[in-house]
Amino acid sequence: MTLDKSWFSEAVEATGTAFSLKGHKLHEEQTPYQKIEIWDTQTFGYLMTIDGCTMVSTRDNFLYHEMMSHVALNSHPDPQNVVIVGGGDCGTLSEVLKHAEVKSATQVEIDERVTRLSEKYFPELCTRNSDPRATLFFGDGIQWMKDAKPGSIDLIIIDSTDPVGPAEGLFGKRFYLDCIKALKPDGMLVQQSESPLLHLELIKEMHAAMRQAGFARTHLFHFPQTIYPSGWWSGSIATKSDAPLLERIDDRTVRGMETKFYNPRTHRGAFALPTYVEEALE
Ligand code: SAM
């Protein structure tokens, strides 16, 4: 079957892969930073793309947003002050604010249009934006982190686009050095780290850069993400202290928090790595 214009396709030359959803385009705009499109798809609800890459769909965004927030939040002893870099669709912010112990959550998104379009097409991700603990800051996360007060942050969540364009600098040692400085002694960082099947080299380089910057330990976890290349995604946690990750995932911490994918079993299972990934990260 040949795909006509009623299909959105993300074709990636470097990996020789493509992912498509049938639908029709509702909106397209070029911002100072990137090209954003909104599609109304036949089976995944609304879809936001940036520079031709899938970002968020109504149907499957819970997989990414729950795993990029709760895994790290429940691995930290007391995450009170959380900063999200990127994440302009507000889905990660919404999950972070489900945690009563979080006292402040700042989203640092470079492109305000991502948030404005999310408010229109993904209002379910933006319901907690008016929470008094939430701050929506629009600016470059790299500069924001340079200027951050030293030793002030418990958890940094890097929910960015792929390491090209404005997000490129979020994947390197210089940025990680600023993150370490901004974190409290028991602070940690979690970053979306692409596909364990297609981007293992990038994951290795990220972990190496995190350690070179001074993070004591790095951990990989993984989860399904149907609209991203290969359908399988990962997050990387880097801790400032050498202490092992906590597992604050007893019944008490999960009860009362509505999640669709995340639970104590998917939390633990996410750290169980396939043999070839374990060997690559040794
Ligand atoms: N879940 C998605 C993924 O893994 O592909 C990411 C979604 S979120 C929409 C990514 C956001 O990162 C975009 O809105 C983009 O504008 C933002 N971003 C990219 N570079 C940035 C930077 N240097 N500072 C702050 N935000 C940035």
Tab-separated table of C-alpha atoms and ligand atoms in Angstrom:
chain	number	residue	atom	x	y	z
A	1	MET	CA	0.000	0.000	0.000
A	2	THR	CA	1.343	3.447	-0.869
A	3	LEU	CA	0.795	6.146	1.731
A	4	ASP	CA	-0.865	9.294	0.420
A	5	LYS	CA	-1.249	12.742	2.032
A	6	SER	CA	-3.809	11.426	4.497
A	7	TRP	CA	-0.923	9.857	6.455
A	8	PHE	CA	1.582	11.542	8.757
A	9	SER	CA	4.958	9.825	8.403
A	10	GLU	CA	8.126	10.266	10.410
A	11	ALA	CA	10.838	8.835	8.207
A	12	VAL	CA	14.343	8.733	9.693
A	13	GLU	CA	17.097	8.421	7.112
A	14	ALA	CA	19.804	7.562	9.676
A	15	THR	CA	17.998	4.493	11.019
A	16	GLY	CA	16.130	3.570	7.824
A	17	THR	CA	12.818	3.541	9.683
A	18	ALA	CA	9.427	5.207	9.368
A	19	PHE	CA	6.297	5.435	11.494
A	20	SER	CA	2.938	6.543	10.117
A	21	LEU	CA	-0.519	7.447	11.397
A	22	LYS	CA	-3.559	8.027	9.226
A	23	GLY	CA	-5.311	11.346	9.731
A	24	HIS	CA	-5.400	14.918	8.552
A	25	LYS	CA	-3.351	17.971	9.391
A	26	LEU	CA	-5.181	20.596	11.464
A	27	HIS	CA	-2.425	23.126	12.022
A	28	GLU	CA	1.111	23.965	10.975
A	29	GLU	CA	3.373	26.817	12.052
A	30	GLN	CA	7.019	27.735	11.980
A	31	THR	CA	8.107	29.249	15.300
A	32	PRO	CA	11.522	30.913	15.826
A	33	TYR	CA	12.717	27.494	17.049
A	34	GLN	CA	10.980	24.751	15.081
A	35	LYS	CA	8.052	23.671	12.887
A	36	ILE	CA	5.061	22.449	14.873
A	37	GLU	CA	2.196	20.458	13.347
A	38	ILE	CA	-1.032	19.163	14.850
A	39	TRP	CA	-2.770	16.176	13.239
A	40	ASP	CA	-6.146	14.648	13.947
A	41	THR	CA	-5.437	10.944	13.555
A	42	GLN	CA	-7.836	8.093	12.975
A	43	THR	CA	-6.760	5.950	15.952
A	44	PHE	CA	-4.369	7.955	18.195
A	45	GLY	CA	-6.378	11.128	18.735
A	46	TYR	CA	-4.458	14.359	18.279
A	47	LEU	CA	-0.771	14.215	17.413
A	48	MET	CA	1.797	16.984	17.879
A	49	THR	CA	4.954	16.835	15.785
A	50	ILE	CA	8.036	19.055	15.918
A	51	ASP	CA	10.275	19.285	12.869
A	52	GLY	CA	8.607	16.160	11.485
A	53	CYS	CA	9.148	14.079	14.657
A	54	THR	CA	6.307	12.710	16.773
A	55	MET	CA	6.094	14.336	20.226
A	56	VAL	CA	2.749	13.644	21.861
A	57	SER	CA	-0.433	11.777	20.979
A	58	THR	CA	-3.667	11.707	22.921
A	59	ARG	CA	-3.672	7.913	23.003
A	60	ASP	CA	-0.206	6.966	24.178
A	61	ASN	CA	1.372	9.987	25.931
A	62	PHE	CA	0.677	8.481	29.365
A	63	LEU	CA	3.408	5.893	28.784
A	64	TYR	CA	6.135	8.508	28.413
A	65	HIS	CA	4.871	11.112	30.862
A	66	GLU	CA	4.242	8.663	33.708
A	67	MET	CA	7.564	6.894	33.284
A	68	MET	CA	9.593	10.092	32.858
A	69	SER	CA	8.241	11.465	36.119
A	70	HIS	CA	7.228	8.800	38.658
A	71	VAL	CA	10.250	6.503	38.238
A	72	ALA	CA	12.673	9.268	39.242
A	73	LEU	CA	10.372	10.931	41.795
A	74	ASN	CA	9.958	7.611	43.592
A	75	SER	CA	13.708	6.932	43.446
A	76	HIS	CA	14.554	10.186	45.261
A	77	PRO	CA	14.399	10.492	49.080
A	78	ASP	CA	12.424	13.760	49.174
A	79	PRO	CA	11.799	15.525	45.852
A	80	GLN	CA	10.479	18.945	46.864
A	81	ASN	CA	11.919	21.236	44.207
A	82	VAL	CA	11.571	19.875	40.663
A	83	VAL	CA	12.653	21.512	37.392
A	84	ILE	CA	11.500	20.242	33.996
A	85	VAL	CA	13.600	21.290	31.001
A	86	GLY	CA	11.509	21.186	27.815
A	87	GLY	CA	8.249	19.318	28.285
A	88	GLY	CA	6.196	22.203	26.874
A	89	ASP	CA	3.147	20.006	26.318
A	90	CYS	CA	2.846	20.051	30.152
A	91	GLY	CA	2.253	16.274	30.422
A	92	THR	CA	5.313	15.696	32.601
A	93	LEU	CA	4.463	18.729	34.750
A	94	SER	CA	0.993	17.310	35.288
A	95	GLU	CA	2.393	13.962	36.490
A	96	VAL	CA	4.975	15.653	38.756
A	97	LEU	CA	2.252	17.667	40.463
A	98	LYS	CA	0.432	14.465	41.431
A	99	HIS	CA	3.106	14.082	44.151
A	100	ALA	CA	2.089	15.824	47.364
A	101	GLU	CA	5.728	16.099	48.525
A	102	VAL	CA	6.606	18.303	45.527
A	103	LYS	CA	6.563	21.892	46.732
A	104	SER	CA	7.550	23.580	43.479
A	105	ALA	CA	7.684	22.435	39.852
A	106	THR	CA	9.192	24.767	37.242
A	107	GLN	CA	8.841	23.985	33.552
A	108	VAL	CA	11.536	25.656	31.433
A	109	GLU	CA	10.372	25.430	27.814
A	110	ILE	CA	12.117	27.289	25.014
A	111	ASP	CA	9.054	27.555	22.752
A	112	GLU	CA	5.887	29.035	24.233
A	113	ARG	CA	3.893	27.952	21.150
A	114	VAL	CA	4.271	24.288	22.171
A	115	THR	CA	2.452	25.049	25.419
A	116	ARG	CA	-0.219	27.231	23.791
A	117	LEU	CA	-0.996	24.519	21.225
A	118	SER	CA	-1.039	21.881	23.937
A	119	GLU	CA	-3.558	23.949	25.912
A	120	LYS	CA	-5.780	23.881	22.820
A	121	TYR	CA	-5.349	20.292	21.593
A	122	PHE	CA	-4.245	18.440	24.756
A	123	PRO	CA	-6.144	20.263	27.526
A	124	GLU	CA	-6.089	17.096	29.635
A	125	LEU	CA	-2.287	17.552	29.999
A	126	CYS	CA	-2.655	21.160	31.131
A	127	THR	CA	-5.248	20.872	33.911
A	128	ARG	CA	-2.620	21.344	36.643
A	129	ASN	CA	-0.907	24.379	35.054
A	130	SER	CA	-2.703	26.670	37.481
A	131	ASP	CA	-1.553	24.666	40.514
A	132	PRO	CA	0.104	27.225	42.865
A	133	ARG	CA	3.218	25.014	42.958
A	134	ALA	CA	3.677	25.254	39.162
A	135	THR	CA	5.746	27.863	37.291
A	136	LEU	CA	5.767	28.020	33.498
A	137	PHE	CA	8.943	29.752	32.345
A	138	PHE	CA	9.635	30.287	28.649
A	139	GLY	CA	13.305	30.408	27.757
A	140	ASP	CA	16.356	28.290	26.954
A	141	GLY	CA	16.926	25.488	29.471
A	142	ILE	CA	20.683	25.607	28.885
A	143	GLN	CA	20.928	29.245	29.952
A	144	TRP	CA	18.377	28.730	32.754
A	145	MET	CA	20.526	25.971	34.243
A	146	LYS	CA	23.699	28.109	33.993
A	147	ASP	CA	21.929	30.799	36.033
A	148	ALA	CA	20.265	28.430	38.547
A	149	LYS	CA	21.019	28.899	42.232
A	150	PRO	CA	23.689	26.353	43.238
A	151	GLY	CA	22.455	23.472	45.395
A	152	SER	CA	18.791	24.407	45.031
A	153	ILE	CA	17.127	21.600	43.025
A	154	ASP	CA	16.143	18.065	44.071
A	155	LEU	CA	15.236	16.648	40.673
A	156	ILE	CA	15.874	17.850	37.109
A	157	ILE	CA	13.700	16.187	34.440
A	158	ILE	CA	14.979	16.729	30.900
A	159	ASP	CA	11.976	16.180	28.649
A	160	SER	CA	13.433	17.480	25.432
A	161	THR	CA	13.322	16.897	21.729
A	162	ASP	CA	16.030	14.778	20.077
A	163	PRO	CA	19.661	15.962	20.324
A	164	VAL	CA	19.499	18.270	17.311
A	165	GLY	CA	18.543	21.953	17.035
A	166	PRO	CA	17.772	23.761	20.321
A	167	ALA	CA	17.991	20.504	22.324
A	168	GLU	CA	21.490	19.515	21.159
A	169	GLY	CA	23.229	21.230	24.066
A	170	LEU	CA	21.027	19.396	26.580
A	171	PHE	CA	22.869	16.146	25.869
A	172	GLY	CA	26.444	17.110	26.686
A	173	LYS	CA	28.959	17.395	29.502
A	174	ARG	CA	28.798	21.207	29.692
A	175	PHE	CA	25.079	21.139	30.427
A	176	TYR	CA	25.465	18.277	32.909
A	177	LEU	CA	28.118	20.302	34.789
A	178	ASP	CA	25.573	23.102	35.254
A	179	CYS	CA	22.961	20.542	36.366
A	180	ILE	CA	25.298	19.097	39.006
A	181	LYS	CA	25.996	22.568	40.346
A	182	ALA	CA	22.265	23.352	40.573
A	183	LEU	CA	21.389	20.078	42.329
A	184	LYS	CA	21.357	19.501	46.093
A	185	PRO	CA	23.833	16.872	47.385
A	186	ASP	CA	21.223	14.096	47.119
A	187	GLY	CA	19.824	15.499	43.867
A	188	MET	CA	19.331	13.643	40.630
A	189	LEU	CA	18.646	14.163	36.973
A	190	VAL	CA	16.446	12.105	34.657
A	191	GLN	CA	16.595	12.543	30.902
A	192	GLN	CA	14.758	10.987	27.990
A	193	SER	CA	17.466	8.934	26.278
A	194	GLU	CA	15.916	7.684	23.035
A	195	SER	CA	15.554	4.068	21.887
A	196	PRO	CA	17.606	1.230	23.443
A	197	LEU	CA	17.375	-0.517	20.063
A	198	LEU	CA	18.220	2.315	17.664
A	199	HIS	CA	20.264	4.700	19.796
A	200	LEU	CA	22.410	2.580	22.104
A	201	GLU	CA	25.578	4.456	21.144
A	202	LEU	CA	23.915	7.759	22.116
A	203	ILE	CA	22.846	6.247	25.456
A	204	LYS	CA	26.425	5.100	26.111
A	205	GLU	CA	27.771	8.553	25.245
A	206	MET	CA	25.185	10.233	27.485
A	207	HIS	CA	26.078	8.054	30.471
A	208	ALA	CA	29.789	8.614	29.861
A	209	ALA	CA	29.247	12.410	29.667
A	210	MET	CA	27.150	12.364	32.862
A	211	ARG	CA	29.934	10.559	34.728
A	212	GLN	CA	32.652	12.782	33.262
A	213	ALA	CA	30.661	15.758	34.505
A	214	GLY	CA	30.796	14.286	38.020
A	215	PHE	CA	27.582	12.329	38.502
A	216	ALA	CA	28.410	9.368	40.756
A	217	ARG	CA	26.020	6.811	39.245
A	218	THR	CA	23.942	6.430	36.087
A	219	HIS	CA	20.966	4.096	35.585
A	220	LEU	CA	18.947	3.197	32.504
A	221	PHE	CA	15.263	2.265	32.499
A	222	HIS	CA	12.973	1.499	29.598
A	223	PHE	CA	9.353	1.506	28.589
A	224	PRO	CA	7.172	1.176	25.504
A	225	GLN	CA	6.430	4.339	23.553
A	226	THR	CA	4.461	3.435	20.487
A	227	ILE	CA	4.802	6.630	18.420
A	228	TYR	CA	8.571	7.046	18.807
A	229	PRO	CA	11.067	5.330	16.484
A	230	SER	CA	11.152	1.548	17.219
A	231	GLY	CA	8.252	1.871	19.690
A	232	TRP	CA	10.645	1.371	22.618
A	233	TRP	CA	12.124	4.231	24.627
A	234	SER	CA	14.368	4.886	27.611
A	235	GLY	CA	15.139	7.278	30.414
A	236	SER	CA	18.498	7.786	32.107
A	237	ILE	CA	18.914	8.738	35.743
A	238	ALA	CA	22.145	10.307	37.022
A	239	THR	CA	22.686	10.770	40.750
A	240	LYS	CA	24.973	13.309	42.384
A	241	SER	CA	25.661	11.091	45.405
A	242	ASP	CA	26.976	7.541	45.284
A	243	ALA	CA	23.946	6.169	47.169
A	244	PRO	CA	21.868	3.545	45.358
A	245	LEU	CA	18.431	4.561	44.113
A	246	LEU	CA	15.604	4.329	46.608
A	247	GLU	CA	12.386	2.463	45.841
A	248	ARG	CA	9.670	4.612	47.410
A	249	ILE	CA	6.997	2.504	45.790
A	250	ASP	CA	5.149	0.782	48.585
A	251	ASP	CA	1.348	0.789	48.520
A	252	ARG	CA	1.229	4.056	50.438
A	253	THR	CA	3.079	6.066	47.817
A	254	VAL	CA	1.109	4.729	44.842
A	255	ARG	CA	-2.335	4.718	46.450
A	256	GLY	CA	-4.396	7.723	45.505
A	257	MET	CA	-2.242	8.584	42.492
A	258	GLU	CA	-4.072	7.831	39.289
A	259	THR	CA	-1.755	6.258	36.718
A	260	LYS	CA	-2.422	4.039	33.708
A	261	PHE	CA	0.975	2.433	33.090
A	262	TYR	CA	3.074	3.199	36.159
A	263	ASN	CA	2.844	0.984	39.252
A	264	PRO	CA	5.376	-0.688	41.583
A	265	ARG	CA	5.782	-3.590	39.153
A	266	THR	CA	6.382	-1.475	36.048
A	267	HIS	CA	8.750	0.708	38.129
A	268	ARG	CA	10.914	-2.269	39.109
A	269	GLY	CA	10.603	-3.964	35.718
A	270	ALA	CA	11.774	-0.827	33.925
A	271	PHE	CA	15.253	-1.241	35.433
A	272	ALA	CA	15.548	-4.883	34.235
A	273	LEU	CA	17.787	-4.454	31.213
A	274	PRO	CA	18.160	-6.808	28.247
A	275	THR	CA	21.500	-8.652	28.151
A	276	TYR	CA	22.896	-6.714	25.181
A	277	VAL	CA	22.091	-3.380	26.860
A	278	GLU	CA	23.658	-4.489	30.158
A	279	GLU	CA	26.802	-5.535	28.302
A	280	ALA	CA	26.964	-2.259	26.375
A	281	LEU	CA	26.715	-0.191	29.562
A	282	GLU	CA	29.189	-2.249	31.628
B	1	SAM	N1	8.473	13.544	24.666
B	1	SAM	C1	9.122	14.166	23.586
B	1	SAM	C2	10.203	13.361	22.927
B	1	SAM	O1	10.885	12.564	23.600
B	1	SAM	O2	10.373	13.466	21.723
B	1	SAM	C3	9.521	15.520	23.977
B	1	SAM	C4	8.308	16.382	24.073
B	1	SAM	S1	8.510	18.028	24.539
B	1	SAM	C5	7.287	18.699	23.480
B	1	SAM	C6	10.092	18.544	24.013
B	1	SAM	C7	10.276	20.041	24.172
B	1	SAM	O3	11.633	20.355	24.395
B	1	SAM	C8	9.829	20.858	22.960
B	1	SAM	O4	8.662	21.543	23.260
B	1	SAM	C9	11.021	21.801	22.704
B	1	SAM	O5	10.620	23.111	22.382
B	1	SAM	C10	11.742	21.733	24.040
B	1	SAM	N2	13.158	22.122	23.990
B	1	SAM	C11	14.078	21.779	23.062
B	1	SAM	N3	15.260	22.370	23.357
B	1	SAM	C12	15.090	23.101	24.488
B	1	SAM	C13	15.928	23.933	25.282
B	1	SAM	N4	17.218	24.147	24.942
B	1	SAM	N5	15.398	24.517	26.379
B	1	SAM	C14	14.119	24.313	26.729
B	1	SAM	N6	13.258	23.546	26.017
B	1	SAM	C15	13.741	22.941	24.909
